Each structure stands twice: as C-alpha cells, then as structure tokens.
Coordinates of C-alpha atoms and ligand atoms in Angstrom, one line a residue:
M26 CA -68.3 -90.0 54.0
T27 CA -67.0 -86.4 54.0
A28 CA -64.8 -85.0 56.8
E29 CA -67.7 -83.0 58.2
E30 CA -69.9 -86.1 58.5
K31 CA -67.4 -88.2 60.4
I32 CA -66.7 -88.2 64.1
Y33 CA -62.9 -88.6 64.3
D34 CA -61.1 -90.1 67.3
V35 CA -58.8 -87.1 67.3
I36 CA -58.5 -83.8 65.5
I37 CA -55.1 -82.2 65.6
I38 CA -55.0 -78.4 65.2
G39 CA -51.8 -77.3 63.6
G40 CA -49.2 -79.1 61.5
G41 CA -45.8 -78.3 62.9
P42 CA -43.5 -81.0 64.4
A43 CA -45.8 -81.5 67.5
G44 CA -48.9 -82.0 65.3
L45 CA -47.2 -84.2 62.8
T46 CA -45.6 -86.4 65.5
A47 CA -49.0 -86.7 67.2
A48 CA -50.4 -87.7 63.9
I49 CA -47.8 -90.4 63.4
Y50 CA -48.5 -91.9 66.9
A51 CA -52.3 -91.6 66.5
G52 CA -52.0 -93.3 63.1
R53 CA -49.9 -96.1 64.5
A54 CA -52.6 -96.5 67.2
L55 CA -55.2 -96.8 64.5
L56 CA -57.1 -93.7 65.6
S57 CA -59.0 -91.9 62.9
T58 CA -57.2 -88.6 62.7
L59 CA -57.9 -85.3 61.0
M60 CA -55.3 -82.5 61.0
I61 CA -56.6 -78.9 60.4
E62 CA -53.7 -76.7 59.4
R63 CA -54.0 -73.0 58.3
A64 CA -51.3 -73.2 55.6
M65 CA -48.9 -76.0 54.7
P66 CA -47.8 -78.6 57.3
G67 CA -44.3 -77.8 58.7
G68 CA -45.0 -74.9 61.0
Q69 CA -42.2 -72.5 62.1
A70 CA -39.7 -75.3 61.8
A71 CA -40.1 -75.2 58.0
T72 CA -38.8 -71.7 57.9
T73 CA -35.6 -72.6 59.8
D74 CA -32.5 -73.0 57.7
A75 CA -30.0 -75.2 59.5
I76 CA -31.1 -77.5 62.3
A77 CA -28.0 -78.6 64.2
N78 CA -29.5 -79.9 67.4
Y79 CA -32.1 -82.5 66.2
P80 CA -30.6 -85.9 67.0
G81 CA -29.7 -88.1 64.1
F82 CA -28.5 -85.4 61.7
P83 CA -24.8 -84.8 62.6
N84 CA -24.3 -82.7 59.5
E85 CA -27.4 -80.6 60.0
I86 CA -30.7 -80.8 58.2
T87 CA -32.8 -78.0 56.8
G88 CA -36.2 -77.2 58.3
P89 CA -38.1 -77.8 55.1
E90 CA -36.4 -81.1 54.5
L91 CA -37.1 -82.4 58.1
M92 CA -40.7 -81.3 58.0
T93 CA -41.4 -82.8 54.6
K94 CA -40.1 -86.1 55.9
M95 CA -42.3 -85.8 59.0
E96 CA -45.4 -85.0 56.9
E97 CA -44.7 -88.0 54.5
Q98 CA -44.4 -90.3 57.5
A99 CA -47.7 -89.0 59.0
R100 CA -49.5 -89.4 55.7
N101 CA -48.1 -93.0 55.4
F102 CA -50.1 -93.7 58.6
G103 CA -53.3 -92.5 57.1
L104 CA -53.4 -88.8 58.2
E105 CA -56.1 -86.6 56.5
V106 CA -55.2 -82.9 56.3
I107 CA -57.6 -80.0 55.8
S108 CA -56.3 -76.5 55.0
A109 CA -58.4 -74.0 57.1
D110 CA -58.1 -71.5 59.9
V111 CA -59.7 -72.7 63.1
D112 CA -62.2 -70.1 64.4
S113 CA -63.4 -71.7 67.6
I114 CA -63.9 -74.9 69.5
E115 CA -66.8 -76.1 71.6
A116 CA -65.1 -78.5 74.0
E117 CA -67.3 -78.9 77.1
N118 CA -69.2 -82.0 75.8
K119 CA -67.7 -85.4 75.0
I120 CA -67.9 -84.8 71.3
K121 CA -65.8 -81.8 70.5
R122 CA -66.9 -79.4 67.7
I123 CA -64.3 -77.5 65.8
F124 CA -65.3 -74.6 63.5
A125 CA -62.9 -73.9 60.7
G126 CA -63.3 -72.2 57.3
G127 CA -67.1 -72.0 57.7
K128 CA -67.4 -75.7 58.4
E129 CA -67.8 -77.9 61.4
Y130 CA -65.7 -80.9 62.3
K131 CA -66.3 -83.4 65.2
A132 CA -64.0 -85.6 67.3
R133 CA -63.8 -87.5 70.5
S134 CA -60.6 -85.6 71.4
V135 CA -58.5 -82.7 70.3
I136 CA -54.8 -82.0 70.3
I137 CA -53.8 -78.4 70.0
T138 CA -50.5 -77.9 68.3
S139 CA -51.1 -74.5 66.8
G140 CA -47.6 -73.2 67.7
A141 CA -46.7 -69.6 67.9
D142 CA -46.1 -66.7 65.6
P143 CA -43.3 -64.1 65.6
N144 CA -43.8 -61.0 67.7
K145 CA -43.7 -57.6 66.1
L146 CA -41.6 -54.7 67.3
S147 CA -44.6 -52.4 66.9
V148 CA -42.6 -49.4 65.7
P149 CA -43.4 -46.9 63.0
G150 CA -42.6 -48.3 59.5
E151 CA -42.7 -52.0 60.5
D152 CA -46.1 -52.8 59.0
K153 CA -45.6 -50.4 56.0
F154 CA -42.3 -52.1 55.0
T155 CA -43.2 -55.7 55.7
G156 CA -42.3 -57.5 52.5
A157 CA -40.3 -54.4 51.4
G158 CA -37.3 -54.7 53.6
V159 CA -38.8 -55.9 56.8
S160 CA -38.9 -59.7 57.3
Y161 CA -39.5 -62.3 60.0
C162 CA -38.0 -65.1 58.0
A163 CA -34.3 -65.1 56.9
T164 CA -34.7 -68.5 55.2
C165 CA -37.4 -67.0 53.0
D166 CA -35.9 -63.6 52.2
G167 CA -32.2 -63.8 53.0
A168 CA -31.2 -64.3 49.3
F169 CA -32.6 -60.8 48.4
Y170 CA -29.7 -59.3 50.4
I171 CA -26.5 -60.4 48.5
D172 CA -23.7 -58.0 49.5
K173 CA -26.1 -55.8 51.4
H174 CA -26.1 -54.5 55.0
V175 CA -29.0 -55.9 57.1
L176 CA -30.1 -55.5 60.7
V177 CA -31.2 -58.4 62.9
V178 CA -33.2 -57.4 65.9
G179 CA -33.2 -59.6 69.0
G180 CA -30.7 -61.6 71.1
G181 CA -32.3 -65.1 71.3
D182 CA -31.6 -68.3 69.5
S183 CA -33.7 -67.3 66.5
A184 CA -32.0 -63.9 66.1
I185 CA -28.5 -65.1 66.4
Q186 CA -28.9 -68.3 64.3
E187 CA -30.5 -66.3 61.5
A188 CA -27.8 -63.6 61.7
I189 CA -25.3 -66.4 61.1
F190 CA -27.4 -67.8 58.2
L191 CA -27.6 -64.3 56.7
T192 CA -23.8 -64.1 56.5
R193 CA -24.2 -66.4 53.4
F194 CA -25.7 -63.5 51.5
A195 CA -25.2 -60.1 53.2
E196 CA -21.9 -58.3 53.4
R197 CA -22.6 -57.0 56.9
I198 CA -25.1 -58.1 59.6
S199 CA -25.7 -55.8 62.5
V200 CA -27.4 -57.3 65.5
V201 CA -29.5 -54.9 67.6
H202 CA -30.1 -56.1 71.1
R203 CA -31.8 -54.2 74.0
R204 CA -29.3 -55.5 76.6
D205 CA -25.5 -56.1 76.6
K206 CA -25.7 -59.9 76.8
L207 CA -27.3 -62.3 74.3
R208 CA -29.9 -64.8 75.4
A209 CA -29.0 -67.4 72.7
A210 CA -27.3 -70.7 73.6
K211 CA -23.5 -70.2 74.3
T212 CA -22.4 -72.3 71.3
V213 CA -24.5 -70.2 68.9
Q214 CA -23.2 -67.0 70.5
Q215 CA -19.6 -68.1 70.0
K216 CA -20.2 -69.0 66.4
A217 CA -21.7 -65.5 65.9
F218 CA -18.8 -63.7 67.7
D219 CA -16.3 -65.6 65.6
N220 CA -18.0 -64.4 62.4
Q221 CA -16.3 -61.2 61.0
K222 CA -19.5 -60.2 59.1
I223 CA -21.5 -59.8 62.3
D224 CA -21.3 -56.7 64.5
Y225 CA -23.5 -55.5 67.4
F226 CA -25.5 -52.5 68.6
W227 CA -25.7 -53.3 72.3
D228 CA -28.3 -51.7 74.7
S229 CA -30.2 -50.5 71.6
V230 CA -33.7 -50.6 70.3
V231 CA -35.2 -49.8 66.9
E232 CA -37.4 -46.7 67.2
E233 CA -38.4 -46.3 63.6
I234 CA -38.0 -48.0 60.2
K235 CA -37.7 -45.5 57.4
G236 CA -37.7 -45.5 53.6
S237 CA -39.7 -44.5 50.5
D238 CA -40.8 -47.6 48.6
K239 CA -38.5 -49.9 50.6
V240 CA -36.4 -49.7 53.8
S241 CA -33.4 -47.4 53.6
S242 CA -32.6 -46.6 57.2
V243 CA -33.6 -47.1 60.9
I244 CA -33.5 -44.9 63.9
L245 CA -31.7 -46.7 66.8
K246 CA -31.9 -45.5 70.4
N247 CA -29.3 -46.4 73.0
V248 CA -31.4 -47.2 76.1
K249 CA -28.5 -46.4 78.5
T250 CA -27.5 -43.0 77.0
D251 CA -30.9 -42.1 75.5
E252 CA -29.1 -41.1 72.3
S253 CA -30.7 -41.8 69.0
K254 CA -29.0 -42.1 65.6
E255 CA -30.1 -43.0 62.1
I256 CA -28.2 -45.7 60.2
E257 CA -28.5 -46.7 56.6
I258 CA -29.7 -50.2 56.1
D259 CA -31.0 -52.5 53.3
G260 CA -33.2 -54.8 55.3
V261 CA -34.5 -55.5 58.9
F262 CA -35.0 -59.1 60.2
I263 CA -37.1 -59.1 63.4
Y264 CA -36.7 -62.0 65.9
V265 CA -38.1 -60.7 69.2
G266 CA -39.8 -63.8 70.5
I267 CA -43.1 -65.6 69.8
T268 CA -46.8 -65.4 70.8
P269 CA -48.9 -68.6 71.0
N270 CA -51.7 -69.1 68.5
T271 CA -54.6 -69.5 71.0
G272 CA -57.2 -67.0 69.8
F273 CA -59.7 -69.8 69.0
L274 CA -59.6 -71.4 72.4
P275 CA -62.6 -71.4 74.8
P276 CA -61.7 -69.7 78.2
A277 CA -62.1 -73.1 79.9
V278 CA -58.7 -74.1 78.4
K279 CA -56.4 -72.4 80.9
T280 CA -53.3 -70.5 79.8
D281 CA -50.6 -68.6 81.6
D282 CA -50.4 -64.7 81.5
R283 CA -48.6 -64.9 78.1
G284 CA -51.3 -67.1 76.6
F285 CA -49.3 -70.4 76.6
I286 CA -51.6 -73.4 77.4
I287 CA -51.2 -75.0 80.8
T288 CA -51.3 -78.9 80.7
D289 CA -50.8 -81.7 83.2
E290 CA -48.2 -84.5 82.9
S291 CA -50.2 -86.3 80.2
L292 CA -50.5 -82.9 78.3
Q293 CA -54.2 -82.7 79.0
T294 CA -55.5 -79.1 79.4
A295 CA -58.0 -78.0 82.0
V296 CA -60.7 -79.5 79.7
P297 CA -61.0 -83.3 79.6
G298 CA -60.3 -84.6 76.1
V299 CA -58.4 -81.5 75.0
F300 CA -54.7 -81.9 74.9
A301 CA -51.9 -79.5 73.9
A302 CA -48.4 -80.1 72.5
G303 CA -45.4 -78.1 71.2
D304 CA -44.7 -74.4 71.3
V305 CA -48.3 -73.5 72.2
R306 CA -47.9 -75.1 75.6
K307 CA -46.3 -73.5 78.7
K308 CA -42.9 -75.3 79.1
L309 CA -39.2 -74.8 79.7
L310 CA -37.8 -75.6 76.3
K311 CA -39.4 -74.8 73.0
Q312 CA -37.5 -76.7 70.3
I313 CA -38.3 -79.3 67.6
V314 CA -37.0 -82.1 69.8
T315 CA -39.4 -81.2 72.6
A316 CA -42.3 -80.5 70.2
V317 CA -42.0 -84.1 68.8
S318 CA -41.8 -85.5 72.3
D319 CA -44.9 -83.6 73.2
G320 CA -46.7 -84.9 70.1
A321 CA -45.9 -88.5 71.0
V322 CA -47.0 -88.0 74.6
A323 CA -50.3 -86.3 73.7
A324 CA -51.3 -88.9 71.1
T325 CA -50.5 -91.7 73.6
A326 CA -52.6 -89.9 76.3
V327 CA -55.4 -89.5 73.8
E328 CA -55.3 -93.3 73.1
K329 CA -55.6 -93.9 76.9
Y330 CA -58.4 -91.3 77.2
L331 CA -60.4 -93.0 74.4
E332 CA -60.1 -96.4 76.1
N333 CA -62.5 -95.1 78.8
F334 CA -64.7 -93.1 76.3
S335 CA -68.3 -94.1 76.3
Ligands
NAP28 P1 -36.7 -65.6 72.7 O1 -35.7 -66.7 73.2 O2 -37.8 -65.2 73.5 O3 -35.8 -64.3 72.4 C1 -36.4 -63.1 72.1 C2 -35.3 -62.0 72.0 O4 -35.9 -60.8 71.6 C3 -34.6 -61.8 73.4 O5 -33.3 -61.6 73.2 C4 -35.3 -60.5 73.8 O6 -34.5 -59.7 74.6 C5 -35.6 -59.8 72.5 N1 -36.8 -59.0 72.6 C6 -38.1 -59.3 73.1 N2 -38.9 -58.3 72.9 C7 -38.3 -57.3 72.4 C8 -38.6 -56.0 72.0 N3 -39.8 -55.5 72.1 N4 -37.6 -55.2 71.5 C9 -36.4 -55.7 71.3 N5 -36.0 -56.9 71.7 C10 -36.9 -57.7 72.2 O7 -37.3 -65.9 71.3 P2 -36.7 -66.7 70.0 O8 -35.3 -66.4 69.8 O9 -37.7 -66.5 68.9 O10 -36.8 -68.2 70.5 C11 -38.1 -68.8 70.9 C12 -37.9 -70.2 71.5 O11 -37.5 -71.0 70.4 C13 -36.8 -70.2 72.5 O12 -37.2 -71.1 73.5 C14 -35.6 -70.6 71.8 O13 -34.6 -71.3 72.6 C15 -36.2 -71.6 70.8 N6 -35.4 -71.7 69.6 C16 -34.4 -72.7 69.5 C17 -33.6 -72.8 68.4 C18 -32.6 -73.9 68.4 O14 -32.2 -74.4 69.5 N7 -32.0 -74.3 67.3 C19 -33.7 -72.0 67.4 C20 -34.7 -70.9 67.4 C21 -35.5 -70.8 68.5 P3 -34.1 -60.1 76.1 O15 -33.0 -61.2 75.9 O16 -33.6 -58.9 76.7 O17 -35.3 -60.7 76.8

C-alpha cells in the first residue's frame, strides 16, 4: 500500500525535536505514523552548533549530532518520512486530510510540529545579499569568515550563542542590539562579555546593508541619538526572533496574535484530533528540552484520543 492509500493513526507535520520525539512515542505505542517534513529531519536544532543545556551531555553535543540520533531512534520504531511542503489541512472530520506536494495523505489524528523560521530585519540589502554576506545560520556559514569582522544582530539566546560560536572563525564580532541590555540567559551573556573578540553597538539598529557583489558595509542608527554611521563589515548574521510555520493551518486551529498555536494541557488544539508540540506552540520556554517533552505528551495524548476513536 502506498502512503496515499493508507489511513495512518497519526501524521506528524515537521521533523524537529518535537516531531521526532512524538514519532518515537507513537512508534512505541504501535501507532502507524507518517512524518511529513519539508527538508531533512532535524529542524532549527540541526543548525545549532553547541548545545550545552540538553541534559545528559555534560560536554555539549552539536545540533546535527543530536538530531541524527533522534531521527535514527524514531526510524528504529518504524517511522515513515515523506519530504514535502504541507499546503493545507482539512481537519473538521474524524479522518484528517493533509495536502502536501500535490498529494493527499489521511490520518485519524495530526500532530503539528512545524516549528518556526528566523525573522528578517526587512531592511534594504537584506534580501539582495542573503547568501552573499547575509546569513541566518552561523553553523552553516561561520567558516567563511576566518579572520574577518562580522556583525551579529539581536540580543537573545540565539544571537549571543552564535556570536560566541563565530569567535572560532572571525577576528572581531560586533553585536548590534536595539536596547542596552541583552535578552539572552545570564550565563550566555557572561561568556560573551568575557570574550575579547566580541564588542557591542548598544541602542542600535541596522538601517541598510550595502555592497556590490557581496556585503561590504552597514548603516547603523543609534535609536537614542538618532545618529547614523556606516561601518565596514564582511558579514551580517541576523538573529531577531522567530515566526511560527502555521500558514497551512485552517482558521479553526486557534493561534495567538503572533501565530503560535494555542493548546490545552494535553496539547490538543481547538480542533479535536489535532495536536501541536514544540516551537510552533504558544508556551513560555522554547528549547529542545521542552520540544521533546511536548512531543512525548502530544503522542501520548494521541494514543488516548485514539482509544475512543470510532
Ligand atoms: P528572541 O529570544 O525572541 O530574541 C530576539 C532578539 O532580537 C531580541 O533581543 C530582540 O530585541 C531582537 N529583535 C527582535 N526584533 C528585532 C528587530 N526588528 N530589529 C532588531 N532587533 C530585534 O529570539 P531567539 O534568540 O531566536 O530565541 C528564540 C527562542 O529560542 C527563545 O525562547 C530562546 O530562549 C530559545 N533559544 C534557546 C537557546 C538555548 O537555550 N540554548 C538557544 C537559542 C534559542 P529585544 O530584546 O529588545 O526584544
């Protein structure tokens, strides 16, 4: 039987830590499980260099390594994976229909673990130089900047952790932050403040990214003084938050004003049989450890939901 002919117990949309953990738990509960993932399983976590706060790895583990292990574990429990972009879901009936890559897949339940994508600054030059000096992934592109001067935009955990990571390659890393205090965890901040290669443009925003064939400078504006200045730079790494991937959802699946899915305690959405887990869900802490926890809860809730399915 092909994947399109089957009716799965559960279809998981997205293959980051939440989706892979949901797959492990669903597999162990002997639920027939299909994962639809737009690229390779691993999600945003696979682009993270050093993971220092995931329990069990006192000497850190890289994102790609951790995610490869999670995928292997999920596949050991019988997970099927299809590579496609989900376009839409019809979720009002008991059998859910998922439309992806021009095909239709069916399941008794759905777990949405589609995660979130990096936000853009939306300034002139950003799109033009993406891949030519503008990057959203230090793990992917950091090695191009050996002995160079790069800018990291943002003050959250991602920005500061990746600024620290870039010190392996670049000679100088300048963090541009729109306020005078970082948002990142205090321990991460301290590590960055202790690193001589990192300096800061406080109360500043990027107004424009300039260059010819690749980035050569940026215009920074100080939001307190309104003064603008141009500084020469070899690369710009942008980490200004994330937006959930929810474009394919029917309106009946309720979200908050930023698009994050609202769930109940069992991670069920406003639509019976549709669950959400990981970064795509509205919650306090978005980390790998909470994503895997969500994945386990959602798969267990699915198991209970299917016990009463007729
Ligand atoms: P975030 O925590 O939302 O931080 C975004 C940063 O970008 C903030 O400092 C924000 O400034 C700044 N910003 C937002 N929009 C901007 C704009 N238009 N122009 C300039 N600056 C802008 O996002 P994140 O760092 O990507 O992290 C996302 C989630 O993942 C967080 O919950 C984070 O804790 C988690 N995370 C955890 C780890 C870890 O623990 N290992 C690693 C990475 C991410 P303000 O501070 O002024 O708002």
